[in-house]
XYZ file of C-alpha atoms in Angstrom:
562
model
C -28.775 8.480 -25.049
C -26.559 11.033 -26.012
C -23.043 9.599 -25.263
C -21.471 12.715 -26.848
C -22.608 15.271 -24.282
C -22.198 12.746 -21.463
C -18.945 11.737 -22.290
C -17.810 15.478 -22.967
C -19.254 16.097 -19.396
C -17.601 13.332 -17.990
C -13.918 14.389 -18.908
C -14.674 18.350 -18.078
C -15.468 17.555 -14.653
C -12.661 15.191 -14.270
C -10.175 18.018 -15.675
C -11.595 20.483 -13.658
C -11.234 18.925 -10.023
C -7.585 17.937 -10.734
C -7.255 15.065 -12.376
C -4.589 14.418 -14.576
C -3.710 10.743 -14.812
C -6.253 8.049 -16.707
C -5.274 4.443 -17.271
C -6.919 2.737 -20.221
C -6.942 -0.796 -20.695
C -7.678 -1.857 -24.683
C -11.409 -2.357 -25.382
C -14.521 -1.000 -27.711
C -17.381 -0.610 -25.274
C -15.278 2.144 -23.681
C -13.508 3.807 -27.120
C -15.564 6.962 -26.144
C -13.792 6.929 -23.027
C -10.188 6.543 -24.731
C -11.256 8.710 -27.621
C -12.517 11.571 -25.180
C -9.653 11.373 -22.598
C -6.998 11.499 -25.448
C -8.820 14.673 -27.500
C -8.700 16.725 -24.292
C -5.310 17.020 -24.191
C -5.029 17.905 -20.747
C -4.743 14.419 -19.787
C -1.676 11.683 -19.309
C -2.992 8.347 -20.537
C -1.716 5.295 -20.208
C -2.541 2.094 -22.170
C -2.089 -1.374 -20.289
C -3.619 -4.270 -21.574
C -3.848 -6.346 -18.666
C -6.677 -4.990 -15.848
C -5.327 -6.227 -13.065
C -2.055 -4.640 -14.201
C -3.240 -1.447 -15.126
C -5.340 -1.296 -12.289
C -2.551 -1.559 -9.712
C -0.481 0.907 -12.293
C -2.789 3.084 -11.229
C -2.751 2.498 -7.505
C 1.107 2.918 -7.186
C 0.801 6.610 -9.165
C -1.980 7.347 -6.822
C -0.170 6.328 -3.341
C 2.851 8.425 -4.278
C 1.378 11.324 -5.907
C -1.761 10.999 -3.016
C -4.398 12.512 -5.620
C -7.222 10.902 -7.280
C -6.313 8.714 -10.828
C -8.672 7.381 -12.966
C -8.884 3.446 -14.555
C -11.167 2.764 -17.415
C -12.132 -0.520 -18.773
C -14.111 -2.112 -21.171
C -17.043 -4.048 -20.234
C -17.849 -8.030 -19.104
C -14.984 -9.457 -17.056
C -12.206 -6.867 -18.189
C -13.849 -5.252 -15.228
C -13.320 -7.916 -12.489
C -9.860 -7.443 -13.002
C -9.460 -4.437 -11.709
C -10.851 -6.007 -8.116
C -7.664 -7.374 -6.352
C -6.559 -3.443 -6.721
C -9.667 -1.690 -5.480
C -10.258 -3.862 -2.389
C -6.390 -2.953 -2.004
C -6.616 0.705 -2.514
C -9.562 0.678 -0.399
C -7.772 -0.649 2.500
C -4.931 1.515 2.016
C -6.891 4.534 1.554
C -5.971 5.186 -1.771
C -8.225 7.752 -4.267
C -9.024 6.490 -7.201
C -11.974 7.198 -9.801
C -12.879 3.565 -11.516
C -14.434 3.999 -14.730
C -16.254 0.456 -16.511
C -18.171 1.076 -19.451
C -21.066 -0.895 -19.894
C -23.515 -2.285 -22.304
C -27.307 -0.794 -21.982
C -29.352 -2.291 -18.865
C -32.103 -4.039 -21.081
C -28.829 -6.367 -22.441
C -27.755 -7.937 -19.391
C -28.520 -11.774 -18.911
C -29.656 -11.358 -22.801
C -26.637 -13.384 -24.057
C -24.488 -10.466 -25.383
C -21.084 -10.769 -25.988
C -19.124 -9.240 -23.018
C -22.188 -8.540 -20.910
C -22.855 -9.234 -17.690
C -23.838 -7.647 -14.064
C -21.699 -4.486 -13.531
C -23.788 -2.445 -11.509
C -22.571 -2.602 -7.996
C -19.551 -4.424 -8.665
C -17.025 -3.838 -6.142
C -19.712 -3.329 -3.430
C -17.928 -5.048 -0.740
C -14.896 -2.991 -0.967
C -15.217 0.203 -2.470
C -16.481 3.997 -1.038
C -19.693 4.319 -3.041
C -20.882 3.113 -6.192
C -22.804 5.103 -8.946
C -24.488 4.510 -12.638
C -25.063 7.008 -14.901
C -28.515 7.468 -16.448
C -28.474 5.044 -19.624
C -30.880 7.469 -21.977
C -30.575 11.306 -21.262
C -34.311 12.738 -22.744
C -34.026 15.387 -20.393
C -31.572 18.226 -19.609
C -31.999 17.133 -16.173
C -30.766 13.548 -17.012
C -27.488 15.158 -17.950
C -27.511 17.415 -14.827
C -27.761 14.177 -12.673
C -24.904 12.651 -14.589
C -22.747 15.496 -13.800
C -23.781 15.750 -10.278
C -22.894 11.987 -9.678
C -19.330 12.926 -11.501
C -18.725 15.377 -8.978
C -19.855 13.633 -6.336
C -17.815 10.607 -7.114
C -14.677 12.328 -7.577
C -15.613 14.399 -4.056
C -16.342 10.761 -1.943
C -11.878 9.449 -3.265
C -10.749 12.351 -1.593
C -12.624 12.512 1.840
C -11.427 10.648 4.846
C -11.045 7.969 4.728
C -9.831 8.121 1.282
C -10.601 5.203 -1.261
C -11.506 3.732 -4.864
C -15.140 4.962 -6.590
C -16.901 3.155 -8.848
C -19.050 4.848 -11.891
C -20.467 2.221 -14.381
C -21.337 4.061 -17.597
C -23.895 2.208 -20.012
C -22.733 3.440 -23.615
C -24.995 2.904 -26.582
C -23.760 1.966 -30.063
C -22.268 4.289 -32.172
C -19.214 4.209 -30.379
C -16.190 5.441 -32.780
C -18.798 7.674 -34.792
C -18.818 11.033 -33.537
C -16.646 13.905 -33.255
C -15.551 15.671 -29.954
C -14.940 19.545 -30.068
C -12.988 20.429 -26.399
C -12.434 23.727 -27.973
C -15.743 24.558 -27.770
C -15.674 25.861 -23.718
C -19.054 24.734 -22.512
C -20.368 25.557 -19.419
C -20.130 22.359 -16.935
C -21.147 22.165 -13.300
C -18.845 22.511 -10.810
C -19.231 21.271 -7.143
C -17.041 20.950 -4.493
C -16.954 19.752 -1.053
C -15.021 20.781 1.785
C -14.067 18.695 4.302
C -11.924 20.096 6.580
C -9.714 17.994 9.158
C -11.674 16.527 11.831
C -10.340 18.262 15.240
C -10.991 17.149 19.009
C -12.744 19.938 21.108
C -10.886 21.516 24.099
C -12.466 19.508 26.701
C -12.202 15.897 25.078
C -8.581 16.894 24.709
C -8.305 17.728 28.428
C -9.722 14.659 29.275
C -7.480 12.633 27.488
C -4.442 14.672 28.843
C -5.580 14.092 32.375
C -5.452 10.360 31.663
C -1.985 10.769 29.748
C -0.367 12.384 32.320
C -1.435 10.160 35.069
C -0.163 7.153 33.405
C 3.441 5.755 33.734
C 3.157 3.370 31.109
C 2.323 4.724 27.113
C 2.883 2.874 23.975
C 2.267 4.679 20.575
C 2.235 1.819 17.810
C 1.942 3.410 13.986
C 0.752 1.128 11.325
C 0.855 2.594 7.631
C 1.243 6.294 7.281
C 2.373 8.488 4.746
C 5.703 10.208 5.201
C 5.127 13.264 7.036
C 8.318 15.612 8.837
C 5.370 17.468 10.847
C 4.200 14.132 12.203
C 7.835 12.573 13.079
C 8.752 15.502 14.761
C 6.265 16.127 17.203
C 6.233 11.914 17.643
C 10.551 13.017 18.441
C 9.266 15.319 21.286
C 7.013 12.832 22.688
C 9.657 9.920 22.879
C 11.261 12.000 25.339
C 9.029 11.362 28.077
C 10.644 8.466 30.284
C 6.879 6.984 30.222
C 6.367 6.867 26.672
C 7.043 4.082 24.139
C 7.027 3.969 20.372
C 6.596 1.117 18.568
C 7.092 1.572 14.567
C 6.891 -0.576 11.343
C 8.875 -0.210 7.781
C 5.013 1.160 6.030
C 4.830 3.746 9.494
C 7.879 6.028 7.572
C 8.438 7.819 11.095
C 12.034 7.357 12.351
C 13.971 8.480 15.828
C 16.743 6.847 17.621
C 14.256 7.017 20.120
C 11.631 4.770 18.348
C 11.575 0.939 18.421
C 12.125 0.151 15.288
C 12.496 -3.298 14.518
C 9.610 -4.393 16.643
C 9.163 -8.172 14.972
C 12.655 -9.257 16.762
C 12.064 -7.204 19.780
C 8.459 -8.893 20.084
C 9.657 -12.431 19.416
C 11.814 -12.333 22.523
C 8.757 -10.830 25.033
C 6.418 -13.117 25.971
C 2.980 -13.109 27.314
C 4.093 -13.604 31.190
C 6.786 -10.340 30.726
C 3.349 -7.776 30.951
C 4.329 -6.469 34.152
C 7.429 -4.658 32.374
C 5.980 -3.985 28.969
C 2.167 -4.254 29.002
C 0.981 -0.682 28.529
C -1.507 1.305 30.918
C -2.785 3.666 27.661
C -2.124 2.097 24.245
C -2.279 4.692 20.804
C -2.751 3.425 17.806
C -3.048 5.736 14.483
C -2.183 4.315 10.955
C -3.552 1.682 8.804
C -2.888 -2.093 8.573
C 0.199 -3.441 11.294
C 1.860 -6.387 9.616
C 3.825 -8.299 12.523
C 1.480 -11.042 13.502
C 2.942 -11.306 16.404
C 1.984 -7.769 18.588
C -1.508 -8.933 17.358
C -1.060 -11.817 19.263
C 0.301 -10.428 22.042
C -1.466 -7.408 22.440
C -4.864 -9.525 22.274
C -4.189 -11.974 25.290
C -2.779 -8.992 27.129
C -6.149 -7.268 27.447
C -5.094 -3.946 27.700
C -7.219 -1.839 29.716
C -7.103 1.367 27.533
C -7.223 1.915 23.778
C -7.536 5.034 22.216
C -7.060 4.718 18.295
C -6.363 7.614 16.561
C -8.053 7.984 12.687
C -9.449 11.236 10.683
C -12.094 8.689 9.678
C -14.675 7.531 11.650
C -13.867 4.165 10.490
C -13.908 2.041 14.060
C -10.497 -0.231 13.544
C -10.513 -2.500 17.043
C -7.456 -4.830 15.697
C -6.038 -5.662 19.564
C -9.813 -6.150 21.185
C -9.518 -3.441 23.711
C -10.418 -0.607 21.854
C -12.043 1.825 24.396
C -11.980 5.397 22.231
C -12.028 5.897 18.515
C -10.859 9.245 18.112
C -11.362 11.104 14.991
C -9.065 13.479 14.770
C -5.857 14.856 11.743
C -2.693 13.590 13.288
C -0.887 16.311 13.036
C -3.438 18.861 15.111
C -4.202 15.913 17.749
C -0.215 14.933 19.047
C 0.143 18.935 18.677
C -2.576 19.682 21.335
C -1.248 16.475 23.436
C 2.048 17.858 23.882
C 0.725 21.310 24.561
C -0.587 19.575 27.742
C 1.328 16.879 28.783
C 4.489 16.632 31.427
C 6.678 14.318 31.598
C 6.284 11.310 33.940
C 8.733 9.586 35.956
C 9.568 6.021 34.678
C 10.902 2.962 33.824
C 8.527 1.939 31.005
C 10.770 3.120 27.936
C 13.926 2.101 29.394
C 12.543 -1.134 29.469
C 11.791 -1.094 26.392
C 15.238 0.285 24.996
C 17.367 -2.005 26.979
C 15.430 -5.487 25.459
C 15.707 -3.713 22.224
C 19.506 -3.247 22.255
C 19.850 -6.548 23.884
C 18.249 -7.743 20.647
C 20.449 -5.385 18.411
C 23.086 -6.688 19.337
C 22.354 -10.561 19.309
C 21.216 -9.517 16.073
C 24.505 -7.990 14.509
C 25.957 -11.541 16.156
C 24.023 -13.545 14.438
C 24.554 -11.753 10.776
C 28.419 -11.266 11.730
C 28.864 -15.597 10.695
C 26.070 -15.486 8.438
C 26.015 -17.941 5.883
C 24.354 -17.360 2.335
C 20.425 -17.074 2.496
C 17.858 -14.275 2.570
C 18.860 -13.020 5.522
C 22.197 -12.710 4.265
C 21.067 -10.912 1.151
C 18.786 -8.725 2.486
C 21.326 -7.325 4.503
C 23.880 -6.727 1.560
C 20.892 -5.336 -0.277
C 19.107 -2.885 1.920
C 22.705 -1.707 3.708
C 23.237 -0.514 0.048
C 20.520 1.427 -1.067
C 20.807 4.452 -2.607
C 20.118 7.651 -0.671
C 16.585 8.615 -0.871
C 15.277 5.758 -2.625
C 11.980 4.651 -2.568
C 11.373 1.006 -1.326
C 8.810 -1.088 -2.634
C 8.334 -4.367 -0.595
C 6.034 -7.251 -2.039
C 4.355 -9.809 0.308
C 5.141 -12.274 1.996
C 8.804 -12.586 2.892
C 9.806 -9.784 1.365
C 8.485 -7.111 3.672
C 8.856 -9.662 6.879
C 12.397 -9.597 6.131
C 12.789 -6.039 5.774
C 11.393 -5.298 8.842
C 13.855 -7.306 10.776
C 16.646 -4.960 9.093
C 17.962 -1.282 10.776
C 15.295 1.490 9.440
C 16.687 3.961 7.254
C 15.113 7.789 7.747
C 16.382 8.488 4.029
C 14.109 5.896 2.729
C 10.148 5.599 1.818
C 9.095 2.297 2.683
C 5.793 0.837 0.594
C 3.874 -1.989 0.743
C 0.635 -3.126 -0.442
C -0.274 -4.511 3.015
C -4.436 -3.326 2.824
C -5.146 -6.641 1.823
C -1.762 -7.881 1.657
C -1.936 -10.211 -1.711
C 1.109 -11.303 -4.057
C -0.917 -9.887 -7.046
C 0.245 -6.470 -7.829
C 3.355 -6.084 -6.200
C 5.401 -5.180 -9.234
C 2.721 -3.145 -11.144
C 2.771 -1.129 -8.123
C 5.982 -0.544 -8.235
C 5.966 0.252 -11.565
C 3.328 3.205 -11.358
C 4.921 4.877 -8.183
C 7.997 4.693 -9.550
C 6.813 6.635 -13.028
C 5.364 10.025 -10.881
C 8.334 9.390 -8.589
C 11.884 11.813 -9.344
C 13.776 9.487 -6.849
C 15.220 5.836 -7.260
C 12.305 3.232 -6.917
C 13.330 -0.097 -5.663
C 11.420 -3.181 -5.966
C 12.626 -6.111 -3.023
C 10.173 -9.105 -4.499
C 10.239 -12.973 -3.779
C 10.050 -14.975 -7.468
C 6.082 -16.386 -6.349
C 5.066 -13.156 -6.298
C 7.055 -11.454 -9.069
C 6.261 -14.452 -11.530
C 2.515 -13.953 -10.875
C 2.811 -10.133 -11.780
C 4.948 -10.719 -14.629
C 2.844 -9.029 -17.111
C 3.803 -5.681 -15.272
C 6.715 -5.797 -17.181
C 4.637 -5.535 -20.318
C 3.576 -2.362 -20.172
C 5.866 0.918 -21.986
C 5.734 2.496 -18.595
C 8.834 0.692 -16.864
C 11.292 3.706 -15.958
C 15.090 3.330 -16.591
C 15.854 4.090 -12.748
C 13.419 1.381 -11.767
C 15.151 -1.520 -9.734
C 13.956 -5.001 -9.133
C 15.210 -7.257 -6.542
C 14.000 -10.866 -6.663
C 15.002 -13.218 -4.155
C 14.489 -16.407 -6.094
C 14.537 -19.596 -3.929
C 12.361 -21.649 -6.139
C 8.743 -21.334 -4.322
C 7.012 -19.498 -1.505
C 9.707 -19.699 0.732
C 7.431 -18.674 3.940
C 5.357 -22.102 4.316
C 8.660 -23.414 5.454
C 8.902 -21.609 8.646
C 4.816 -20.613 9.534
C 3.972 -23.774 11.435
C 1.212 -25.917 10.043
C 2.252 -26.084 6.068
C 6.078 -26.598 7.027
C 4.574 -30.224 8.197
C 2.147 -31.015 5.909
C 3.144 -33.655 2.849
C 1.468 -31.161 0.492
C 4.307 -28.520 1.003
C 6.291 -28.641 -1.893
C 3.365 -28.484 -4.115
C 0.071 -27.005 -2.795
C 2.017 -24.454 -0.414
C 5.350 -23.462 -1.414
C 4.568 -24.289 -5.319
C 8.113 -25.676 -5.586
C 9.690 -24.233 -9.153
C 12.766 -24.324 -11.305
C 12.483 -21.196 -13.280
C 14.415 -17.849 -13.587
C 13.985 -14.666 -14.724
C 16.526 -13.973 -17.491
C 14.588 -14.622 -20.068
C 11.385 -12.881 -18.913
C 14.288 -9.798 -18.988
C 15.271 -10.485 -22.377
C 12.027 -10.475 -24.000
C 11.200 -7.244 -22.338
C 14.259 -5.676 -22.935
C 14.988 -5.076 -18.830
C 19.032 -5.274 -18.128
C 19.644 -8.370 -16.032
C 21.962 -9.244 -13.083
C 22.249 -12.524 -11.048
C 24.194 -13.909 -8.142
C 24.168 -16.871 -6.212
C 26.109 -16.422 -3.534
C 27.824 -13.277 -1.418
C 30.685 -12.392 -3.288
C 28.854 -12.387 -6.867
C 26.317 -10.389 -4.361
C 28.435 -7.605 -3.394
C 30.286 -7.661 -7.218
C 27.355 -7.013 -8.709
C 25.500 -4.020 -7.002
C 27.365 -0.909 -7.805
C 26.726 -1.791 -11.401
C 23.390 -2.762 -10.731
C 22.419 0.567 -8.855
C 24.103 2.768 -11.802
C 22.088 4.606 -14.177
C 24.216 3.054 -16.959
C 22.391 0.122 -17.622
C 21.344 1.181 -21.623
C 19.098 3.355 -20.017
C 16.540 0.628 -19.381
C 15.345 -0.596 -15.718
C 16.993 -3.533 -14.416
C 16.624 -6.902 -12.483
C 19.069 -8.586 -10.163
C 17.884 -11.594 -9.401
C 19.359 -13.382 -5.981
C 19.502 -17.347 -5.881
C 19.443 -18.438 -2.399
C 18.791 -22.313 -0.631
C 15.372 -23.043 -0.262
C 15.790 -25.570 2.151
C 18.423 -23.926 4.534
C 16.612 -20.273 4.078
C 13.658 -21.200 6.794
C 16.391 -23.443 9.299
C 18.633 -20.419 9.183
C 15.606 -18.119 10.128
C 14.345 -20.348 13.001
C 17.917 -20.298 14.135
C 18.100 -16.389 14.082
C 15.374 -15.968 16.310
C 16.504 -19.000 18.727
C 19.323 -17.050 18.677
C 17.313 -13.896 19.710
C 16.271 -15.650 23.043
């Protein structure tokens, strides 16, 4: 095989469709890989030693920056690593180029050192899947490499956007050989356009007829991108008397006229209240909702019409009632909708508004006596945010808890909610907030930053990186979903009951450290905590609360909701 011309090939093509950031983790079946990236010079590279780190390093650069990044590993099970982070950028529709280098095909099941099956890896949860030809005899061996490199980088980028997988058998020498990128060699370029899918005139007519001749619309957006074009033309549609729209943290649309806090609204509607707040056309667009409870809802409702709006032509049928999958760009479909629509007379949002400032205000009640918990410090925290910061919100409590909190259009709100796991949460963080030029917050529970603690390994941690970990000795959410909150097994086998801290995982990595365990030390301790005066290194403020009264106080906020 010659691994010189493929791997020069290789790193060409990825230069010359646009990509500019590679994460390496340490290895020696892909040191042509590191070796070739690094000679280039055209290329950022990053070197984390843990995968599964790396690999969600990589998906946190890629969801802010929206363009393809490359991961690289070595072979064996270096590479199954990288999984919890491709199933989750393939959820979240996140491009990224994976890269495992390989030993040849006549050494697997041969008991070689880190060998085993690589081909098809990740089939269950990535785009496509490709391996280069192992011996390249032929010029067109290497054309077909290239081709697949082109193609591969192509299939991240069209809708739906996701991870691809090339698995690269390398042959031994691997250190041995000299690279010459000065030497401009002719490489094969393709491209592929894919322009935004669009509805034709008369499927948009019919739709409109429909719209207009409802008096009852709800718009729910799971997890979009920030987009101006997109929240204003959602603005103009909130006007209309008969038109609804429900909105999450992850949606990052914002209006005065949007329901915004939708997990307390919902808690207080029941299934019997459909006559007021069941919808006649229900439009869906985004990815993944994460209130459990409009799932629920929405499912025993059996709602007549569902349109669900996607540029994919991935079907999504989360509430049962889909009716029409429309594949469409967002922007060009609500454009053409409001072109044709008129207002209807109606009830339906007032509805609506009035239960959700009915549960505003039991809600600024309830905080008003507050004692110390997580709801208490979530408050304190996200009421003082800095402007334009981006928010970074782990599973499970962590984003639950944000969403019950007033919406903030200064702020981005992330969250790896594709497949929703504890595992990357603060590697994530750390990679959006290195591409990003404002303020990126971490809000973390201590199960789920103490499982991703070797994200604060890697060189990459930012100075203006924050980390919020609400530390209340376990996972603090089996004490309020019902089922594990009764079990004997809770302390152990569901909320994995702990003692520990994280001052001296901040020591050892050099991160400034802040703590308080109750309001006062709370409120003391921010403004210093925000500053960008902290030795110019990123900082944690970790946030003892009561584990036991943290889930009784939550019950009693939504009682109190009723």
């Amino acid at each position: 095989m010659d691994t010189k011309q493929t791997i020069i090939d290789l790193v060409n093509v990825c230069y010359a469709k646009g990509i500019r950031k590679v994460v390496f983790s340490p290895g020696s079946r892909n040191a042509p890989l590191i070796i070739a990236f690094n000679e280039h010079k055209g290329f950022e590279c990053f070197a984390i030693p843990d995968e599964r780190v790396a690999a969600f390093f990589g998906l946190g650069m890629a969801q802010q920056t929206h363009e393809t990044v490359a991961i690289v590993s070595t072979s064996g099970s270096a590479a199954l690593n990288y999984s919890p982070a491709i199933a989750e950028a393939y959820y979240q529709r996140i491009p990224m180029l994976v890269l495992t280098a390989d030993r040849p095909p006549e050494w697997i099941d041969q008991g070689n050192g880190q060998t085993m099956r690589q081909r098809n890896l990740y089939q269950n949860f990535i785009k496509k899947s490709y391996e280069i030809n192992h011996e390249t005899t032929h010029p067109d061996e290497l054309w077909y490499n290239v081709r697949i490199y082109n193609e591969a980088i192509n299939e991240t980028r069209i809708e739906a956007k996701g991870p691809v997988h090339i698995n690269l058998p390398l042959r031994e020498p691997l250190y041995d050989f000299k690279l010459d990128f000065n030497n401009k060699t002719f490489v094969k370029i393709i491209d592929q356009v894919s322009p935004p899918p669009e509805l034709s005139t008369q499927v948009l007519d019919s739709l409109s007829q429909k719209w207009n001749q409802s008096s009852k619309k709800l718009i729910l957006c799971g997890i979009t991108p920030r987009s101006q074009a997109l929240n204003d033309l959602l603005s103009t549609l909130s006007a209309d008397p008969s038109v609804i729209i429900l909105t999450e943290t992850t949606s990052n649309v914002t209006h005065p006229n949007f329901i915004e806090q939708l997990d307390r609204v919902l808690f207080t509607i029941e299934e019997k209240d459909g006559q007021n707040f069941k919808p006649e056309i229900l439009l869906t667009f985004g990815t993944n909702i994460v209130s459990k409870k409009i799932k629920t809802l929405f499912r025993n409702w059996d709602i007549e019409e569902h349109w669900h709006l996607d540029e994919s032509d991935i079907v999504i049928d989360t509430f049962k009632s889909l009716t029409s999958h429309l594949r469409s760009d967002l922007v060009h479909f609500f454009k053409e909708i409001i072109k044709r629509t008129k207002h209807k007379n109606s009830t339906y949002a007032a509805s609506w508004h009035k239960q959700d400032q009915l549960c505003k205000r039991k809600h600024e009640s309830f905080l008003a006596t507050l004692e110390w918990s997580d709801l208490k410090a979530y408050e304190i925290c996200l009421n003082s945010l800095p402007e334009n910061s981006n928010l970074q919100m782990a599973n499970s409590t962590a984003v639950r808890y944000v969403q019950l909190m007033s919406k903030r259009a200064d702020i981005s709100y992330y969250s790896n909610r594709g497949v929703a796991g504890i595992d990357g949460c603060s590697s994530t963080a750390a990679g959006a907030a290195w591409v990003n030029v404002n303020k990126t917050i971490l809000v973390t529970g201590d199960v789920a930053f103490f499982y991703d603690s070797n994200a604060l390994w890697t060189p990459y941690l930012k100075k203006d990186l924050r980390i919020i970990l609400f530390n209340n000795q376990g996972g603090n959410i089996f004490r309020f979903i019902p089922g594990p909150d009764s079990t004997e097994q809770l302390e152990t086998f569901f909320e994995a009951h702990h003692n520990k801290s994280a001052r001296h995982l901040a020591a050892a990595y050099d991160i400034a450290y802040f703590s308080a365990d109750n309001e006062a030390e709370l409120t003391r301790s921010l403004p210093s905590f925000w500053q960008d005066q902290t030795d110019n290194k990123p900082a944690i403020l970790e946030i003892f609360t009561p584990r036991l009264k943290n889930a009784q106080i939550l019950k009693s906020y939504f009682r109190h909701l009723l």
